[in-house]
C-alpha positions in Angstrom: 7.1 7.0 -15.0 4.2 7.9 -17.3 1.3 9.4 -15.5 -2.4 8.6 -15.9 -3.8 5.8 -18.0 -1.3 3.6 -19.9 -2.1 3.9 -23.6 -3.7 0.8 -25.1 -3.3 -1.1 -21.8 -6.7 -2.6 -21.0 -5.0 -4.8 -18.4 -4.0 -2.0 -16.1 -6.9 -2.6 -13.7 -6.0 -6.3 -13.3 -2.3 -5.5 -13.0 -3.2 -3.1 -10.1 -5.3 -5.8 -8.4 -2.5 -8.4 -8.8 -0.1 -6.0 -7.3 -2.5 -5.2 -4.5 -3.0 -8.8 -3.6 0.7 -9.3 -3.5 1.3 -6.2 -1.4 -1.5 -7.0 1.1 -0.2 -10.5 1.5 3.4 -9.4 2.0 2.8 -6.3 4.1 -0.6 -6.7 5.7 -3.4 -4.2 5.3 -1.8 -1.4 7.3 1.6 -1.9 5.6 0.4 -1.8 2.0 0.3 1.6 0.3 -1.2 2.9 -2.9 2.3 4.1 -3.9 3.8 0.6 -3.5 0.9 -1.0 -5.3 1.2 1.4 -8.2 5.0 0.9 -8.4 4.6 -2.9 -8.5 1.8 -2.6 -11.1 4.0 -0.3 -13.3 1.5 2.5 -13.2 1.2 6.0 -11.7 -0.6 6.2 -8.3 -3.1 8.5 -10.0 -4.3 5.6 -12.0 -4.9 3.5 -8.9 -7.0 6.4 -7.5 -8.8 6.5 -10.9 -9.9 2.9 -10.7 -10.4 2.5 -7.0 -10.3 5.8 -5.1 -8.9 4.5 -1.8 -7.0 1.7 -0.2 -10.1 0.2 1.4 -11.7 0.0 -2.0 -8.6 -1.6 -3.5 -8.6 -4.2 -0.7 -12.3 -4.9 -1.2 -11.8 -5.5 -4.9 -8.6 -7.6 -4.4 -10.2 -10.0 -1.9 -13.7 -9.8 -3.5 -15.1 -8.1 -0.4 -18.7 -7.4 -1.5 -19.1 -3.9 -0.2 -17.1 -0.9 0.8 -17.5 -0.1 4.5 -16.5 3.5 4.0 -19.7 3.9 1.9 -22.1 1.6 3.7 -21.3 2.2 7.4 -21.6 6.0 7.8 -25.4 6.0 7.3 -25.6 3.2 10.0 -23.3 4.8 12.7 -23.9 8.5 12.2 -27.4 8.6 13.7 -25.7 7.7 17.0 -25.8 4.9 19.6 -29.6 4.9 19.9 -30.9 2.1 17.7 -27.4 1.3 16.4 -27.7 -2.4 17.3 -30.9 -2.8 15.1 -29.3 -0.9 12.2 -26.2 -3.0 12.3 -28.1 -6.3 12.4 -30.4 -5.2 9.6 -27.5 -4.2 7.4 -25.6 -7.4 8.2 -28.5 -9.7 7.5 -29.5 -7.8 4.3 -25.9 -8.1 3.0 -25.7 -11.8 3.8 -29.1 -12.7 2.5 -28.3 -11.5 -1.0 -26.6 -14.2 -3.0 -24.2 -11.9 -4.9 -22.7 -10.7 -1.6 -23.1 -13.9 0.4 -20.9 -16.0 -1.9 -17.7 -13.9 -1.6 -18.3 -13.5 2.2 -18.5 -17.3 2.6 -15.3 -17.6 0.6 -13.6 -15.0 2.8 -14.8 -16.8 5.9 -13.5 -20.2 4.7 -10.1 -18.6 3.9 -9.9 -16.9 7.3 -10.7 -20.2 9.1 -8.2 -22.3 7.2 -5.4 -19.9 6.3 -3.6 -17.8 9.0 -2.3 -15.1 6.6 -5.8 -14.6 5.2 -7.2 -14.4 8.8 -4.5 -11.8 9.7 -5.2 -9.7 6.7 -9.0 -9.8 7.1 -8.6 -9.0 10.8 -6.6 -5.8 10.0 -9.1 -4.7 7.5 -12.1 -5.3 9.8 -10.4 -3.7 12.7 -9.5 -0.5 10.7 -12.5 -0.1 8.4 -15.4 -1.7 10.3 -14.8 -1.9 14.0 -13.2 1.5 14.2 -16.2 3.1 12.6 -18.6 1.3 14.9 -16.5 2.3 17.9 -16.6 5.9 16.8 -20.3 6.0 17.7 -19.8 4.7 21.2 -18.9 7.3 23.9 -17.3 5.0 26.4 -13.7 4.2 27.3 -14.2 0.5 26.4 -15.7 1.3 22.9 -13.3 -0.9 21.0 -14.2 -3.9 23.2 -17.9 -3.1 22.8 -17.6 -2.9 19.0 -15.7 -6.2 18.9 -18.3 -7.9 21.2 -21.2 -6.6 19.0 -19.4 -7.9 15.9 -18.8 -11.3 17.6 -22.6 -11.6 17.8 -22.9 -11.0 14.1 -20.1 -13.4 13.2 -21.8 -16.1 15.3 -25.0 -15.4 13.5 -23.3 -15.7 10.1 -21.7 -19.0 11.0 -24.9 -20.7 12.1 -27.3 -19.1 9.6 -25.2 -19.0 6.4 -22.3 -21.3 6.9 -23.6 -24.3 8.9 -27.3 -23.7 8.1 -28.7 -24.5 11.6 -32.5 -24.6 11.6 -34.7 -22.8 12.3 -32.2 -20.0 12.3 -31.2 -20.6 8.7 -34.7 -20.1 7.3 -36.0 -17.6 9.8 -37.4 -14.4 8.1 -35.0 -11.4 8.1 -37.2 -9.2 10.3 -37.4 -11.9 12.9 -33.7 -12.2 13.0 -33.3 -8.5 13.4 -36.0 -8.4 16.2 -34.3 -11.3 18.1 -30.6 -10.4 17.7 -30.7 -6.6 17.8 -31.2 -6.3 21.6 -28.1 -8.4 22.3 -26.0 -6.3 19.9 -27.4 -3.1 21.4 -26.5 -4.3 24.9 -22.9 -5.0 23.7 -22.7 -1.5 22.3 -24.4 0.5 25.1 -25.4 -1.8 28.0 -24.3 -1.7 31.6 -21.8 -4.6 31.9 -21.2 -4.0 35.6 -24.8 -4.2 36.4 -25.2 -7.3 34.4 -22.3 -8.9 36.3 -23.6 -7.9 39.7 -27.0 -9.4 39.0 -25.6 -12.8 37.9 
């Protein structure tokens, strides 16, 4: 197989994306590999790396995911658990408030709700590339559960604010949303669940 860019082939990038979509659909996020995507696109794996750099970036491009978690999340989680809830909510609302990123996110949400394979693929991606990074900042045995619970707060926010447009949530200022939602997310990440249950 010829290595590097295919001479005169301006469609190499789209061929890679088509192969990626087929591979992710057939094998799931974990099962798809850069080598298989390159083989099916008729290019060398080096060309896949040239255009996309990593599997998560290929997936993001293939499904029109509007940001790369590997680039966005480190600055949010690396400062540690203190204030992580606020940083997550602010990032989430900022991404969703911007029309260029909100549109593909809404499309992904609709697909996941109505199409089981799309839901499974998106779930694998989110578990591996989003929840695992959040869980890495939590020093507790139940960190994966906590990351999922925190994310469920954000998904519920997205459904009501951006998908169903429930007022006054839909038109509330960004800072107010962060102020109101961040404590609940922070409790999911770092709160004492046992104490909360005992006091109920």
